[in-house]
Every structure is written in structure tokens, then in C-alpha cells.
Amino acid sequence: MDIPRHIAIIMDGNGRWAKKRLLPRFAGHARGVKRVKEIVEHCSGLGVKYLTLFAFGRENWKRPSEEVSFLMNLLLEQLGKEFLRLHENDVKIRFIGDRSRLEELICDKVNFIENLTKDNKKLNLNIALDYSGSYDIIQAVNLILAKGNHTQITEQIFEKYLLTYPDPAPDLFIRTSGEMRISNFMLWQISYTEMYFTSKLWPDFNKKALDEAIRWFNTRERRYGMTSEQL
Ligand code: IPE
Ligand code: IPE
Ligand code: MG
């Protein structure tokens, strides 16, 4: 079976998972964390080289402040608990997004973990935090303007300024919870990505569910504009 080199996931449905059980939304987020660990481990075992997880989007600041603080605290706690194990497992962790609005404690941890794991090779784990696809594109444009040495750019030059550089584009995109939208996740990078949507809620998305997504991926014919016969 062909294992996608890069998988990108919108981990959605924590709130609805909790609501179905008459639990507060927080309980869904806490349960979602378990799946993050399971999926990261499984991807590493399968030989996936890049995994990008949408953890917190720029639009998510609009949630009730108690939920935002819960999510930030959960993140801080989990980073503290997990980074060493990930480092020992040769995982290179990178955070993509805007760091300027993050609490200092989180920012310090993020910088520390990136630096500690920067030479790891087994799996490249990108955690999208205060990220959006449109932000990614605009920050790239601003970097190019600030540099001031291009009067014209190409797609290849532009990509070098994206937050995901130098990672290859995702091969497989997964969104859980039945929503069929991108919600401002990667925009430029998914131009030829295979899109998989499942009604499973994120806290129910286990390794078997990932295997199923990968099996589906294997049924796709990636033509990149060509005809079947040309492949
Ligand atoms: C995804 O689950 C987690 C984050 C956005 C951090 P949601 O919290 O969006 O869950 P639903 O969509 O309300 O069920
Ligand atoms: C997208 O999910 C963001 C993350 C999973 C981090 P949302 O639940 O915020 O997206 P919308 O609002 O339903 O589009
Ligand atoms: Mg949601």
C-alpha cells in the first residue's frame, strides 16, 4: 500500500462528541488529545514523513474566552508532558502560525521544543497554531515585499516564504466530523491534495479510521491534469 508522504488533518468535532454525551465541550477536547497521540504514533509507525495538524485556527480566538483558555492550557500541559517522548522517537516538531498573540509561556515552550527537535528525522510534525491559510499567504507576501529584491516572483519562489516550507504539499487531507469545508486551513498547499471527509468525530478517529483513509487514498488516481493513459 502507498503511504502518503504528507498527511494534513483538520481535527474537528470535539464539541459535538461531548454534547452527544451531555458533557461540557472541554471533555471533548480532552478526549481529542488522546487521538492526537494515537494518530501521531501511528503515522510514525507507518512511515508517514510529514503530518500537519490543525490545532487552533486564527478564527478560533472568537470562541468564548473560557474555551480559548482551556484550549491554551491543554496545549501547554500536553506539550510539557509529551515533548520528551516525541523527541526520543525522533520527531521533529514545528509550529506554524502567528506567534505574536500567544501567551509568553506557550511561546517559550514552542521555541524550546522546535530547537530541541530540529535535527530529528523520523517524522516531521507540524502543529498549526494561530494559523490560517490566508494568513500564511499574506505573511509570505509581506516577507517578499520586506526583502525588496524581487520585482516578479514565480510559484517556486513564493513557496519558499510559506510557513510550511520546505515541506512537500500534503498528499492526503482529512477532515473529521462531517464538515466539508477547508475553514481556512492550508490553501496554497492543497492545490493537488486528495481530500477525504469522514463523519467520524475527532475523539472517535482512531488508527483504524486512519488506515481506512489511507486505503481510500490508494484508490485515487492522481493525474495532475494528465489523462489516465499517460500515467
Ligand atoms: C475541533 O473541535 C477542535 C478545535 C477547533 C480546537 P471543535 O471544538 O470545533 O468541535 P465542534 O466542531 O464544535 O464539534
Ligand atoms: C477548524 O475547525 C479549526 C480546527 C480544527 C483547529 P472549526 O470547528 O473551528 O471550523 P468551523 O468554524 O466549523 O468552520
Ligand atoms: Mg468544529
mmCIF file of C-alpha atoms and ligand atoms in Angstrom:
data_model
loop_
_atom_site.group_PDB
_atom_site.id
_atom_site.type_symbol
_atom_site.label_atom_id
_atom_site.label_comp_id
_atom_site.label_asym_id
_atom_site.label_seq_id
_atom_site.Cartn_x
_atom_site.Cartn_y
_atom_site.Cartn_z
ATOM 1 C CA MET A 1 0.000 0.000 0.000
ATOM 2 C CA ASP A 2 1.147 3.506 -0.866
ATOM 3 C CA ILE A 3 1.689 5.529 2.305
ATOM 4 C CA PRO A 4 1.069 9.260 1.804
ATOM 5 C CA ARG A 5 4.253 11.235 2.364
ATOM 6 C CA HIS A 6 2.370 14.167 3.900
ATOM 7 C CA ILE A 7 -0.985 13.996 5.709
ATOM 8 C CA ALA A 8 -2.808 17.144 6.846
ATOM 9 C CA ILE A 9 -5.711 16.882 9.274
ATOM 10 C CA ILE A 10 -8.473 19.187 10.484
ATOM 11 C CA MET A 11 -9.290 17.560 13.796
ATOM 12 C CA ASP A 12 -12.929 18.581 14.140
ATOM 13 C CA GLY A 13 -15.923 17.501 16.210
ATOM 14 C CA ASN A 14 -14.684 17.570 19.799
ATOM 15 C CA GLY A 15 -17.570 19.778 20.916
ATOM 16 C CA ARG A 16 -20.205 17.609 19.260
ATOM 17 C CA TRP A 17 -18.644 14.452 20.690
ATOM 18 C CA ALA A 18 -19.068 15.925 24.172
ATOM 19 C CA LYS A 19 -22.548 17.284 23.504
ATOM 20 C CA LYS A 20 -23.775 13.843 22.428
ATOM 21 C CA ARG A 21 -22.719 12.595 25.857
ATOM 22 C CA LEU A 22 -24.159 15.587 27.719
ATOM 23 C CA LEU A 23 -20.639 16.576 28.704
ATOM 24 C CA PRO A 24 -19.090 20.047 28.550
ATOM 25 C CA ARG A 25 -17.145 20.860 25.360
ATOM 26 C CA PHE A 26 -13.923 20.679 27.367
ATOM 27 C CA ALA A 27 -14.398 16.951 27.812
ATOM 28 C CA GLY A 28 -14.385 16.568 24.042
ATOM 29 C CA HIS A 29 -11.120 18.470 23.725
ATOM 30 C CA ALA A 30 -9.521 16.367 26.444
ATOM 31 C CA ARG A 31 -10.610 13.194 24.674
ATOM 32 C CA GLY A 32 -9.363 14.584 21.377
ATOM 33 C CA VAL A 33 -5.848 14.797 22.816
ATOM 34 C CA LYS A 34 -5.755 11.009 23.194
ATOM 35 C CA ARG A 35 -6.404 10.637 19.490
ATOM 36 C CA VAL A 36 -3.703 13.129 18.630
ATOM 37 C CA LYS A 37 -1.178 10.895 20.409
ATOM 38 C CA GLU A 38 -2.539 7.746 18.790
ATOM 39 C CA ILE A 39 -2.513 9.240 15.286
ATOM 40 C CA VAL A 40 0.977 10.748 15.623
ATOM 41 C CA GLU A 41 2.348 7.418 16.813
ATOM 42 C CA HIS A 42 0.552 5.502 14.086
ATOM 43 C CA CYS A 43 1.761 7.854 11.348
ATOM 44 C CA SER A 44 5.307 7.480 12.564
ATOM 45 C CA GLY A 45 4.971 3.681 12.587
ATOM 46 C CA LEU A 46 3.547 3.649 9.067
ATOM 47 C CA GLY A 47 6.389 5.745 7.717
ATOM 48 C CA VAL A 48 4.446 8.944 7.016
ATOM 49 C CA LYS A 49 7.159 11.620 6.786
ATOM 50 C CA TYR A 50 5.075 14.781 7.338
ATOM 51 C CA LEU A 51 1.982 15.252 9.457
ATOM 52 C CA THR A 52 0.306 18.647 9.792
ATOM 53 C CA LEU A 53 -2.389 19.027 12.435
ATOM 54 C CA PHE A 54 -4.737 21.988 12.709
ATOM 55 C CA ALA A 55 -4.777 22.587 16.446
ATOM 56 C CA PHE A 56 -6.022 26.174 16.700
ATOM 57 C CA GLY A 57 -7.043 28.486 13.895
ATOM 58 C CA ARG A 58 -6.916 32.269 13.774
ATOM 59 C CA GLU A 59 -10.713 32.308 13.739
ATOM 60 C CA ASN A 60 -10.873 30.198 16.917
ATOM 61 C CA TRP A 61 -9.985 33.230 19.066
ATOM 62 C CA LYS A 62 -13.638 34.185 18.547
ATOM 63 C CA ARG A 63 -14.767 31.326 20.810
ATOM 64 C CA PRO A 64 -15.860 32.040 24.407
ATOM 65 C CA SER A 65 -12.830 33.118 26.406
ATOM 66 C CA GLU A 66 -13.162 30.161 28.811
ATOM 67 C CA GLU A 67 -12.886 27.750 25.906
ATOM 68 C CA VAL A 68 -9.901 29.594 24.432
ATOM 69 C CA SER A 69 -8.081 29.494 27.783
ATOM 70 C CA PHE A 70 -8.960 25.851 28.258
ATOM 71 C CA LEU A 71 -7.510 25.012 24.854
ATOM 72 C CA MET A 72 -4.342 27.037 25.506
ATOM 73 C CA ASN A 73 -3.842 25.406 28.905
ATOM 74 C CA LEU A 74 -4.458 21.970 27.466
ATOM 75 C CA LEU A 75 -1.881 22.657 24.792
ATOM 76 C CA LEU A 76 0.683 23.906 27.278
ATOM 77 C CA GLU A 77 0.125 20.929 29.552
ATOM 78 C CA GLN A 78 0.349 18.419 26.709
ATOM 79 C CA LEU A 79 3.452 19.985 25.210
ATOM 80 C CA GLY A 80 5.102 19.780 28.609
ATOM 81 C CA LYS A 81 4.089 16.150 29.048
ATOM 82 C CA GLU A 82 4.808 14.866 25.569
ATOM 83 C CA PHE A 83 7.748 16.671 24.053
ATOM 84 C CA LEU A 84 10.446 14.454 25.520
ATOM 85 C CA ARG A 85 8.801 11.253 24.347
ATOM 86 C CA LEU A 86 8.379 12.722 20.874
ATOM 87 C CA HIS A 87 11.995 13.838 20.868
ATOM 88 C CA GLU A 88 13.126 10.337 21.866
ATOM 89 C CA ASN A 89 11.047 8.997 18.994
ATOM 90 C CA ASP A 90 12.960 11.186 16.543
ATOM 91 C CA VAL A 91 10.016 13.501 15.808
ATOM 92 C CA LYS A 92 10.822 16.982 14.543
ATOM 93 C CA ILE A 93 8.182 19.382 15.818
ATOM 94 C CA ARG A 94 7.437 22.683 14.162
ATOM 95 C CA PHE A 95 4.693 25.183 14.945
ATOM 96 C CA ILE A 96 3.159 27.050 12.049
ATOM 97 C CA GLY A 97 1.163 30.221 12.638
ATOM 98 C CA ASP A 98 1.453 33.655 14.167
ATOM 99 C CA ARG A 99 3.326 33.627 17.461
ATOM 100 C CA SER A 100 2.657 37.232 18.371
ATOM 101 C CA ARG A 101 -0.666 36.604 20.065
ATOM 102 C CA LEU A 102 0.367 33.540 22.037
ATOM 103 C CA GLU A 103 0.990 33.745 25.763
ATOM 104 C CA GLU A 104 4.634 34.070 26.666
ATOM 105 C CA LEU A 105 4.723 30.691 28.397
ATOM 106 C CA ILE A 106 3.417 28.964 25.286
ATOM 107 C CA CYS A 107 5.729 30.907 23.025
ATOM 108 C CA ASP A 108 8.765 29.936 25.114
ATOM 109 C CA LYS A 109 7.760 26.282 25.099
ATOM 110 C CA VAL A 110 7.142 26.331 21.361
ATOM 111 C CA ASN A 111 10.580 27.835 20.670
ATOM 112 C CA PHE A 112 12.258 25.431 23.070
ATOM 113 C CA ILE A 113 10.629 22.341 21.524
ATOM 114 C CA GLU A 114 11.400 23.430 17.972
ATOM 115 C CA ASN A 115 15.006 23.985 18.846
ATOM 116 C CA LEU A 116 15.340 20.722 20.759
ATOM 117 C CA THR A 117 13.839 18.590 17.980
ATOM 118 C CA LYS A 118 15.197 20.429 14.940
ATOM 119 C CA ASP A 119 17.587 17.674 13.854
ATOM 120 C CA ASN A 120 15.127 14.795 14.249
ATOM 121 C CA LYS A 121 14.381 12.772 11.154
ATOM 122 C CA LYS A 122 11.687 10.118 11.545
ATOM 123 C CA LEU A 123 8.547 12.250 11.364
ATOM 124 C CA ASN A 124 8.053 15.955 10.720
ATOM 125 C CA LEU A 125 5.133 17.059 12.855
ATOM 126 C CA ASN A 126 3.689 20.492 12.104
ATOM 127 C CA ILE A 127 1.280 21.886 14.653
ATOM 128 C CA ALA A 128 -0.813 24.695 13.207
ATOM 129 C CA LEU A 129 -1.376 27.153 16.000
ATOM 130 C CA ASP A 130 -2.954 30.555 15.425
ATOM 131 C CA TYR A 131 -2.696 29.543 11.777
ATOM 132 C CA SER A 132 -4.817 30.228 8.756
ATOM 133 C CA GLY A 133 -4.197 29.640 5.091
ATOM 134 C CA SER A 134 -4.862 33.262 4.206
ATOM 135 C CA TYR A 135 -2.504 34.429 6.977
ATOM 136 C CA ASP A 136 0.162 32.106 5.575
ATOM 137 C CA ILE A 137 -0.135 33.642 2.113
ATOM 138 C CA ILE A 138 -0.163 37.243 3.378
ATOM 139 C CA GLN A 139 2.830 36.763 5.657
ATOM 140 C CA ALA A 140 4.695 35.295 2.670
ATOM 141 C CA VAL A 141 3.805 38.330 0.526
ATOM 142 C CA ASN A 142 4.918 40.688 3.305
ATOM 143 C CA LEU A 143 8.233 38.873 3.673
ATOM 144 C CA ILE A 144 8.816 39.165 -0.051
ATOM 145 C CA LEU A 145 7.966 42.890 -0.013
ATOM 146 C CA ALA A 146 10.201 43.493 3.010
ATOM 147 C CA LYS A 147 13.094 41.794 1.296
ATOM 148 C CA GLY A 148 12.563 44.028 -1.690
ATOM 149 C CA ASN A 149 14.726 42.110 -4.128
ATOM 150 C CA HIS A 150 12.034 40.641 -6.362
ATOM 151 C CA THR A 151 10.149 42.613 -8.974
ATOM 152 C CA GLN A 152 8.468 39.435 -10.156
ATOM 153 C CA ILE A 153 8.136 36.083 -8.479
ATOM 154 C CA THR A 154 7.383 32.546 -9.565
ATOM 155 C CA GLU A 155 5.405 29.829 -7.805
ATOM 156 C CA GLN A 156 8.691 28.209 -6.790
ATOM 157 C CA ILE A 157 9.977 31.411 -5.199
ATOM 158 C CA PHE A 158 6.669 32.155 -3.498
ATOM 159 C CA GLU A 159 6.541 28.726 -1.847
ATOM 160 C CA LYS A 160 9.842 29.377 -0.131
ATOM 161 C CA TYR A 161 8.152 32.026 2.014
ATOM 162 C CA LEU A 162 5.221 29.905 3.178
ATOM 163 C CA LEU A 163 5.245 28.707 6.775
ATOM 164 C CA THR A 164 5.282 25.090 5.655
ATOM 165 C CA TYR A 165 8.455 25.477 3.571
ATOM 166 C CA PRO A 166 10.399 23.246 2.805
ATOM 167 C CA ASP A 167 7.824 20.506 3.355
ATOM 168 C CA PRO A 168 6.193 18.958 0.278
ATOM 169 C CA ALA A 169 2.485 19.658 -0.280
ATOM 170 C CA PRO A 170 0.073 17.326 1.540
ATOM 171 C CA ASP A 171 -0.861 14.178 -0.379
ATOM 172 C CA LEU A 172 -3.856 13.403 1.788
ATOM 173 C CA PHE A 173 -6.116 15.875 3.586
ATOM 174 C CA ILE A 174 -8.502 14.564 6.242
ATOM 175 C CA ARG A 175 -11.339 16.393 7.944
ATOM 176 C CA THR A 176 -13.394 14.679 10.603
ATOM 177 C CA SER A 177 -16.909 15.485 11.841
ATOM 178 C CA GLY A 178 -18.719 15.609 8.509
ATOM 179 C CA GLU A 179 -17.992 19.238 7.648
ATOM 180 C CA MET A 180 -16.971 19.599 4.027
ATOM 181 C CA ARG A 181 -15.013 22.808 4.144
ATOM 182 C CA ILE A 182 -11.437 23.963 4.495
ATOM 183 C CA SER A 183 -12.094 26.522 7.288
ATOM 184 C CA ASN A 184 -9.029 28.480 6.227
ATOM 185 C CA PHE A 185 -6.548 25.652 6.751
ATOM 186 C CA MET A 186 -3.801 25.333 4.170
ATOM 187 C CA LEU A 187 -4.953 26.964 0.920
ATOM 188 C CA TRP A 188 -1.983 27.223 -1.418
ATOM 189 C CA GLN A 189 -0.555 23.872 -0.341
ATOM 190 C CA ILE A 190 -3.645 21.750 -1.060
ATOM 191 C CA SER A 191 -3.915 22.572 -4.754
ATOM 192 C CA TYR A 192 -3.414 18.884 -5.686
ATOM 193 C CA THR A 193 -4.142 17.155 -2.406
ATOM 194 C CA GLU A 194 -6.596 14.244 -2.203
ATOM 195 C CA MET A 195 -9.489 15.349 0.029
ATOM 196 C CA TYR A 196 -11.010 12.873 2.491
ATOM 197 C CA PHE A 197 -14.022 13.734 4.602
ATOM 198 C CA THR A 198 -15.403 11.442 7.286
ATOM 199 C CA SER A 199 -18.419 11.843 9.544
ATOM 200 C CA LYS A 200 -16.428 10.371 12.457
ATOM 201 C CA LEU A 201 -15.875 12.931 15.199
ATOM 202 C CA TRP A 202 -12.242 13.597 16.093
ATOM 203 C CA PRO A 203 -12.381 11.837 19.508
ATOM 204 C CA ASP A 204 -13.541 8.707 17.623
ATOM 205 C CA PHE A 205 -10.891 8.903 14.898
ATOM 206 C CA ASN A 206 -8.595 6.030 15.844
ATOM 207 C CA LYS A 207 -5.804 4.268 13.986
ATOM 208 C CA LYS A 208 -8.257 2.016 12.192
ATOM 209 C CA ALA A 209 -10.006 5.108 10.881
ATOM 210 C CA LEU A 210 -6.678 6.437 9.628
ATOM 211 C CA ASP A 211 -5.955 3.122 7.915
ATOM 212 C CA GLU A 212 -9.326 3.414 6.187
ATOM 213 C CA ALA A 213 -8.452 6.923 4.967
ATOM 214 C CA ILE A 214 -5.143 5.628 3.624
ATOM 215 C CA ARG A 215 -6.901 2.754 1.860
ATOM 216 C CA TRP A 216 -9.237 5.292 0.241
ATOM 217 C CA PHE A 217 -6.184 7.349 -0.763
ATOM 218 C CA ASN A 218 -4.833 4.286 -2.523
ATOM 219 C CA THR A 219 -7.945 4.071 -4.708
ATOM 220 C CA ARG A 220 -7.355 7.571 -6.090
ATOM 221 C CA GLU A 221 -5.678 8.135 -9.419
ATOM 222 C CA ARG A 222 -3.535 11.262 -9.189
ATOM 223 C CA ARG A 223 -3.490 12.607 -12.707
ATOM 224 C CA TYR A 224 -2.259 16.190 -12.186
ATOM 225 C CA GLY A 225 -4.067 17.282 -15.291
ATOM 226 C CA MET A 226 -2.952 14.391 -17.476
ATOM 227 C CA THR A 227 -5.055 11.550 -18.830
ATOM 228 C CA SER A 228 -5.175 8.087 -17.282
ATOM 229 C CA GLU A 229 -3.350 6.673 -20.274
ATOM 230 C CA GLN A 230 -0.418 8.986 -19.770
ATOM 231 C CA LEU A 231 0.309 7.769 -16.255
HETATM 232 C C1 IPE B 1 -12.147 20.900 16.987
HETATM 233 O O1 IPE B 1 -13.358 20.571 17.573
HETATM 234 C C2 IPE B 1 -11.162 21.447 17.986
HETATM 235 C C3 IPE B 1 -10.766 22.842 17.791
HETATM 236 C C4 IPE B 1 -11.268 23.703 16.941
HETATM 237 C C5 IPE B 1 -9.717 23.306 18.658
HETATM 238 P P1 IPE B 1 -14.494 21.637 17.759
HETATM 239 O O2 IPE B 1 -14.299 22.307 19.064
HETATM 240 O O3 IPE B 1 -14.572 22.549 16.597
HETATM 241 O O4 IPE B 1 -15.789 20.713 17.822
HETATM 242 P P2 IPE B 1 -17.208 21.001 17.185
HETATM 243 O O5 IPE B 1 -17.000 21.342 15.755
HETATM 244 O O6 IPE B 1 -17.809 22.136 17.947
HETATM 245 O O7 IPE B 1 -17.958 19.728 17.365
HETATM 246 C C1 IPE B 2 -11.289 24.244 12.219
HETATM 247 O O1 IPE B 2 -12.392 23.802 12.928
HETATM 248 C C2 IPE B 2 -10.165 24.569 13.140
HETATM 249 C C3 IPE B 2 -9.555 23.468 13.880
HETATM 250 C C4 IPE B 2 -9.902 22.219 13.856
HETATM 251 C C5 IPE B 2 -8.442 23.837 14.700
HETATM 252 P P1 IPE B 2 -13.612 24.751 13.337
HETATM 253 O O2 IPE B 2 -14.571 23.900 14.057
HETATM 254 O O3 IPE B 2 -13.118 25.950 14.042
HETATM 255 O O4 IPE B 2 -14.197 25.207 11.927
HETATM 256 P P2 IPE B 2 -15.618 25.814 11.530
HETATM 257 O O5 IPE B 2 -15.811 27.035 12.353
HETATM 258 O O6 IPE B 2 -16.643 24.796 11.817
HETATM 259 O O7 IPE B 2 -15.506 26.077 10.074
HETATM 260 MG MG MG B 3 -15.592 22.494 14.869
#
